[in-house]
Coordinates of C-alpha atoms in Angstrom, one line a residue:
M1411 CA 19.7 -33.3 14.6
T1412 CA 21.6 -30.4 12.9
A1413 CA 22.0 -27.4 15.1
P1414 CA 20.8 -24.1 13.7
T1415 CA 23.4 -21.8 12.3
G1416 CA 24.1 -18.7 14.4
S1417 CA 26.7 -15.9 14.7
H1418 CA 30.2 -17.1 15.6
A1419 CA 31.4 -15.5 18.8
S1420 CA 35.0 -14.9 17.7
A1421 CA 35.3 -12.3 20.5
L1422 CA 35.3 -15.1 23.1
I1423 CA 38.6 -16.5 22.0
S1424 CA 41.6 -15.4 20.0
R1425 CA 43.5 -17.4 17.4
R1426 CA 46.6 -17.1 19.5
A1427 CA 44.6 -18.7 22.4
V1428 CA 43.6 -21.5 20.1
L1429 CA 47.2 -22.2 19.0
S1430 CA 48.4 -22.3 22.6
T1431 CA 45.6 -24.7 23.6
S1432 CA 46.8 -27.7 25.7
L1433 CA 46.4 -31.0 23.9
V1434 CA 46.4 -34.2 25.9
T1435 CA 46.4 -37.4 23.8
G1436 CA 43.5 -39.6 24.7
A1437 CA 44.0 -42.5 22.2
V1438 CA 46.0 -43.0 19.1
A1439 CA 45.1 -45.9 16.9
F1440 CA 48.0 -45.6 14.6
L1441 CA 51.4 -44.0 14.7
P1442 CA 52.0 -41.2 12.1
G1443 CA 54.7 -42.1 9.6
A1444 CA 54.4 -45.9 10.4
A1445 CA 52.5 -46.5 7.2
A1446 CA 55.0 -44.5 5.1
A1447 CA 57.9 -46.3 6.7
S1448 CA 56.4 -49.7 5.8
G1449 CA 55.7 -48.6 2.2
R1450 CA 51.9 -48.7 2.7
L1451 CA 49.7 -45.8 1.9
A1452 CA 48.8 -43.7 4.9
P1453 CA 45.2 -43.9 6.0
K1454 CA 43.0 -41.0 4.8
R1455 CA 41.1 -39.0 7.3
V1456 CA 37.4 -39.0 6.5
A1457 CA 35.9 -37.1 9.5
R1458 CA 36.9 -34.9 12.5
F1459 CA 34.4 -34.1 15.2
A1460 CA 34.3 -32.7 18.7
H1461 CA 33.0 -34.9 21.5
M1462 CA 31.6 -32.5 24.1
T1463 CA 30.3 -34.1 27.2
D1464 CA 29.1 -33.1 30.6
V1465 CA 28.4 -29.4 29.8
H1466 CA 26.1 -29.1 32.8
V1467 CA 24.8 -25.8 31.5
Q1468 CA 22.9 -23.7 34.0
P1469 CA 22.2 -19.9 34.5
E1470 CA 24.6 -19.8 37.5
K1471 CA 28.4 -19.6 37.4
A1472 CA 28.2 -18.0 33.9
A1473 CA 27.9 -21.6 32.6
G1474 CA 26.1 -20.4 29.5
E1475 CA 29.1 -18.2 28.7
G1476 CA 31.5 -21.0 29.4
F1477 CA 29.6 -23.3 27.1
A1478 CA 29.6 -20.6 24.4
A1479 CA 33.4 -20.3 24.9
A1480 CA 33.8 -24.0 24.4
L1481 CA 31.8 -24.0 21.2
A1482 CA 33.8 -21.0 19.9
H1483 CA 37.1 -22.7 20.9
A1484 CA 36.3 -25.9 19.0
Q1485 CA 35.2 -24.0 15.9
S1486 CA 38.3 -21.8 16.0
L1487 CA 40.8 -24.6 16.0
P1488 CA 43.2 -24.4 13.0
D1489 CA 41.8 -27.8 11.9
R1490 CA 38.1 -27.3 12.6
P1491 CA 35.7 -30.2 13.5
D1492 CA 33.1 -31.1 10.9
F1493 CA 30.4 -31.7 13.5
V1494 CA 29.9 -32.1 17.3
I1495 CA 28.6 -35.0 19.4
F1496 CA 27.3 -33.9 22.7
G1497 CA 27.9 -36.7 25.2
G1498 CA 25.2 -36.2 27.8
D1499 CA 24.5 -34.3 31.0
N1500 CA 23.9 -31.4 28.7
V1501 CA 22.0 -29.5 31.3
M1502 CA 22.9 -29.2 35.0
N1503 CA 20.3 -31.4 36.8
V1504 CA 16.7 -31.9 35.7
D1505 CA 16.7 -35.4 37.1
G1506 CA 15.9 -34.4 40.7
A1507 CA 12.8 -32.5 42.0
K1508 CA 14.7 -29.2 42.6
G1509 CA 16.4 -29.2 39.2
A1510 CA 13.3 -30.3 37.4
D1511 CA 11.5 -27.2 38.7
R1512 CA 14.2 -25.2 36.8
A1513 CA 14.2 -27.4 33.7
D1514 CA 12.9 -24.6 31.4
V1515 CA 15.6 -22.1 32.3
Q1516 CA 18.4 -24.7 32.1
L1517 CA 17.1 -25.8 28.6
Q1518 CA 16.8 -22.2 27.5
T1519 CA 20.4 -21.5 28.5
W1520 CA 21.5 -24.6 26.5
R1521 CA 19.5 -23.6 23.4
R1522 CA 20.7 -20.0 23.5
A1523 CA 24.3 -21.0 23.4
V1524 CA 23.8 -23.6 20.6
Q1525 CA 21.7 -21.3 18.5
N1526 CA 24.1 -18.4 18.8
E1527 CA 27.4 -20.1 18.7
L1528 CA 27.3 -23.5 16.9
S1529 CA 27.5 -23.4 13.1
V1530 CA 28.2 -27.1 12.4
P1531 CA 25.9 -30.1 12.6
S1532 CA 25.4 -31.8 16.0
Y1533 CA 24.2 -35.1 17.5
I1534 CA 23.1 -35.5 21.1
C1535 CA 23.4 -38.3 23.6
V1536 CA 21.1 -38.2 26.7
G1537 CA 22.8 -38.4 30.1
N1538 CA 21.4 -39.2 33.5
H1539 CA 21.1 -35.5 34.5
D1540 CA 19.0 -34.9 31.3
V1541 CA 16.2 -37.3 32.4
L1542 CA 13.4 -35.2 33.8
R1543 CA 12.7 -36.4 37.4
M1544 CA 14.5 -39.6 36.5
H1545 CA 11.3 -41.0 35.2
P1546 CA 12.0 -44.1 33.0
T1547 CA 9.5 -43.2 30.3
D1548 CA 8.2 -39.6 30.6
G1549 CA 11.5 -38.2 31.8
K1550 CA 13.4 -39.7 28.8
A1551 CA 10.6 -38.6 26.4
W1552 CA 11.2 -35.1 27.8
A1553 CA 14.9 -35.3 27.0
V1554 CA 14.3 -36.6 23.4
D1555 CA 11.9 -33.7 22.8
A1556 CA 14.1 -31.1 24.5
F1557 CA 17.2 -31.9 22.6
G1558 CA 15.6 -33.0 19.3
T1559 CA 17.1 -36.4 19.1
P1560 CA 15.6 -39.1 16.9
D1561 CA 15.0 -41.3 20.0
R1562 CA 16.7 -42.1 23.3
F1563 CA 19.1 -44.3 21.3
Y1564 CA 19.7 -44.3 17.6
A1565 CA 22.3 -44.9 14.9
F1566 CA 23.5 -43.0 11.8
E1567 CA 26.2 -43.3 9.2
R1568 CA 28.7 -40.7 8.2
N1569 CA 31.8 -40.8 6.0
G1570 CA 32.0 -44.5 5.9
W1571 CA 31.6 -45.0 9.7
K1572 CA 28.6 -46.3 11.7
F1573 CA 27.8 -44.2 14.8
V1574 CA 25.6 -45.8 17.5
V1575 CA 24.3 -43.5 20.3
L1576 CA 23.1 -45.3 23.4
D1577 CA 20.9 -44.5 26.4
S1578 CA 23.0 -45.8 29.3
T1579 CA 20.8 -44.5 32.2
S1580 CA 18.7 -47.2 33.8
P1581 CA 16.5 -45.7 36.5
R1582 CA 16.3 -48.0 39.5
D1583 CA 15.0 -47.6 43.1
G1584 CA 14.9 -43.8 42.9
G1585 CA 18.3 -43.6 41.4
Y1586 CA 20.0 -45.1 38.4
K1587 CA 22.6 -47.6 37.2
G1588 CA 24.6 -47.7 34.0
A1589 CA 23.0 -50.4 31.8
L1590 CA 21.0 -51.0 28.7
D1591 CA 17.4 -52.2 29.0
D1592 CA 16.7 -55.5 27.2
P1593 CA 14.9 -53.9 24.2
Q1594 CA 17.8 -51.5 23.6
F1595 CA 20.4 -54.3 23.9
E1596 CA 18.5 -56.4 21.3
W1597 CA 18.3 -53.3 19.1
L1598 CA 22.1 -52.8 19.4
A1599 CA 22.8 -56.5 18.7
G1600 CA 20.6 -56.2 15.6
E1601 CA 22.3 -53.0 14.4
L1602 CA 25.8 -54.6 14.7
A1603 CA 24.6 -57.7 12.9
A1604 CA 23.2 -55.7 10.1
T1605 CA 26.4 -53.5 9.7
P1606 CA 28.8 -54.8 7.1
A1607 CA 32.0 -56.1 8.7
T1608 CA 34.0 -53.6 6.6
T1609 CA 32.2 -50.6 8.2
P1610 CA 34.0 -49.4 11.3
V1611 CA 31.7 -48.7 14.3
L1612 CA 31.9 -46.0 16.9
I1613 CA 29.7 -46.2 20.0
V1614 CA 28.7 -43.2 22.2
S1615 CA 27.4 -43.7 25.7
H1616 CA 27.1 -41.2 28.5
I1617 CA 28.2 -43.6 31.2
P1618 CA 31.4 -45.5 30.5
I1619 CA 31.1 -49.1 29.4
I1620 CA 34.6 -49.8 30.6
S1621 CA 36.7 -47.2 32.4
A1622 CA 39.8 -46.8 34.5
C1623 CA 39.1 -43.4 35.8
A1624 CA 35.8 -44.6 37.4
Y1625 CA 38.0 -46.2 40.1
F1626 CA 39.3 -42.8 41.2
D1627 CA 35.9 -40.9 41.3
G1628 CA 35.5 -41.2 45.0
E1629 CA 37.3 -43.3 47.6
N1630 CA 36.3 -46.5 46.0
E1631 CA 39.0 -48.5 47.8
K1632 CA 38.1 -47.4 51.4
S1633 CA 36.3 -50.7 52.2
G1634 CA 39.6 -52.6 51.6
D1635 CA 38.5 -53.7 48.2
W1636 CA 37.9 -51.8 45.0
R1637 CA 34.2 -51.1 44.7
V1638 CA 33.1 -49.1 41.7
P1639 CA 29.4 -48.1 41.9
G1640 CA 27.0 -49.3 39.2
A1641 CA 26.2 -45.7 38.5
W1642 CA 29.8 -45.0 37.6
M1643 CA 30.3 -47.7 35.0
H1644 CA 28.0 -50.0 33.0
L1645 CA 26.9 -53.0 35.1
D1646 CA 26.3 -54.9 31.8
A1647 CA 29.9 -54.3 30.6
R1648 CA 30.5 -58.0 30.5
R1649 CA 27.5 -58.6 28.2
L1650 CA 28.5 -55.6 26.0
K1651 CA 32.1 -56.7 25.6
D1652 CA 31.0 -60.2 24.7
L1653 CA 28.7 -58.7 22.0
F1654 CA 31.6 -56.5 20.7
A1655 CA 33.8 -59.6 20.6
R1656 CA 31.5 -61.0 17.9
H1657 CA 32.0 -57.8 15.8
A1658 CA 35.6 -56.9 15.1
N1659 CA 34.5 -53.7 13.4
V1660 CA 33.5 -52.1 16.8
R1661 CA 36.6 -49.9 17.2
L1662 CA 35.9 -47.0 19.6
C1663 CA 33.6 -46.3 22.5
L1664 CA 33.3 -42.7 23.8
S1665 CA 31.8 -41.7 27.1
G1666 CA 31.8 -38.9 29.7
H1667 CA 30.0 -38.9 33.1
I1668 CA 33.1 -39.2 35.3
H1669 CA 34.6 -35.7 34.6
L1670 CA 38.0 -37.4 34.2
V1671 CA 40.0 -38.5 31.2
D1672 CA 41.2 -42.0 30.4
Q1673 CA 41.7 -44.5 27.6
V1674 CA 41.3 -48.3 28.0
M1675 CA 41.9 -50.9 25.3
Y1676 CA 40.3 -54.2 26.0
N1677 CA 40.1 -57.1 23.5
G1678 CA 40.6 -54.8 20.5
V1679 CA 38.2 -52.1 21.4
T1680 CA 39.3 -48.7 22.7
Y1681 CA 37.2 -47.0 25.4
C1682 CA 37.8 -43.2 25.9
C1683 CA 36.3 -41.1 28.7
N1684 CA 36.6 -37.6 27.5
G1685 CA 36.5 -35.4 30.6
A1686 CA 33.9 -32.6 30.9
V1687 CA 33.3 -29.3 29.2
S1688 CA 32.3 -28.0 32.7
G1689 CA 35.4 -29.4 34.4
G1690 CA 34.3 -29.5 38.0
W1691 CA 30.8 -28.3 37.3
W1692 CA 32.1 -24.8 36.3
G1693 CA 33.9 -24.5 39.6
G1694 CA 37.4 -25.2 38.3
P1695 CA 39.2 -28.5 37.7
Y1696 CA 37.8 -31.8 39.0
H1697 CA 40.8 -33.8 40.3
E1698 CA 43.2 -33.9 37.3
C1699 CA 40.5 -32.8 34.7
T1700 CA 40.2 -29.2 33.5
N1701 CA 37.5 -27.9 31.2
G1702 CA 37.8 -29.5 27.8
Y1703 CA 36.4 -31.8 25.1
G1704 CA 37.6 -34.6 22.8
V1705 CA 38.7 -34.1 19.2
V1706 CA 38.3 -37.3 17.3
D1707 CA 39.8 -38.0 13.8
L1708 CA 38.4 -41.0 11.9
Y1709 CA 40.2 -42.7 9.0
D1710 CA 39.1 -44.8 6.1
D1711 CA 40.8 -47.9 7.3
G1712 CA 39.0 -47.9 10.7
S1713 CA 41.8 -46.3 12.6
F1714 CA 41.2 -43.2 14.7
R1715 CA 42.8 -40.6 16.9
N1716 CA 41.3 -39.1 20.1
E1717 CA 42.7 -36.0 21.9
Y1718 CA 41.5 -34.2 24.9
V1719 CA 41.6 -30.5 24.3
T1720 CA 41.5 -28.0 27.1
F1721 CA 40.3 -24.4 26.9
A1722 CA 40.9 -21.5 29.3
W1723 CA 38.0 -20.7 31.6
T1724 CA 38.1 -18.8 34.9
P1725 CA 35.4 -19.9 37.4
R1726 CA 32.8 -17.3 38.3
E1727 CA 30.2 -17.0 41.1

């Protein structure tokens, strides 16, 4: 899961550009200074990572260079992330027949940027556009092999936190919906049951489990009622939130997919949709979202901070 170490493309971005980066707060789990004011010890940060989702790398539109610029940007921050979690839709579109015929060149573009520009460990979530020909078994097996993940869903521990990476793409009727299959849900329930209540849990899915921005991805109110497609947000969100309600240590759920930025807190769990590295698929901003990624700080008391960090990128043909 650890990305190979390569040369750092410092030429892609200057320190001044990093320092002038736009920071948009995505979620704050505690207020700085509040602990000191109350006489309590401030929580200790135990990890910082970049959540880079919806890269949609492709040979066109200089997307490989844009991805490399994002990697350089994150690693040039004054307070550099310890690792990266890629949130899915890593390549442009191997899920359809046309994109699948170009799967090799898309994957080569991805691997070249990672090998040359990334010098910290990484973990990868599989998105809907990463599933070859949207095949429920062979297509997902291709993604696991292509990105070198332990499986299509998996868990790991780091710095006192439990990370759970889900496969939220459920192929159906030639398309897909956001949902966990039954074996994966049972696995997740078992993982949470086996995790000590004192260990905070962070969940990564490509498709949002609960989201506000999904309402604005398309004219979802044009029928006269709000209708959010099942491919936009998890159809099994009710079952998942009921599961999380039995485990108070589930603190944060990160997602992408929508190419928009939001934060929703429901029943003690914070859900953050962290935009898109590609913005509008490397064609400029998508609605209110410009090219960027999440920077997440985790603390020893189970609190966290999530910020959406933008980087300068001029669209190219």
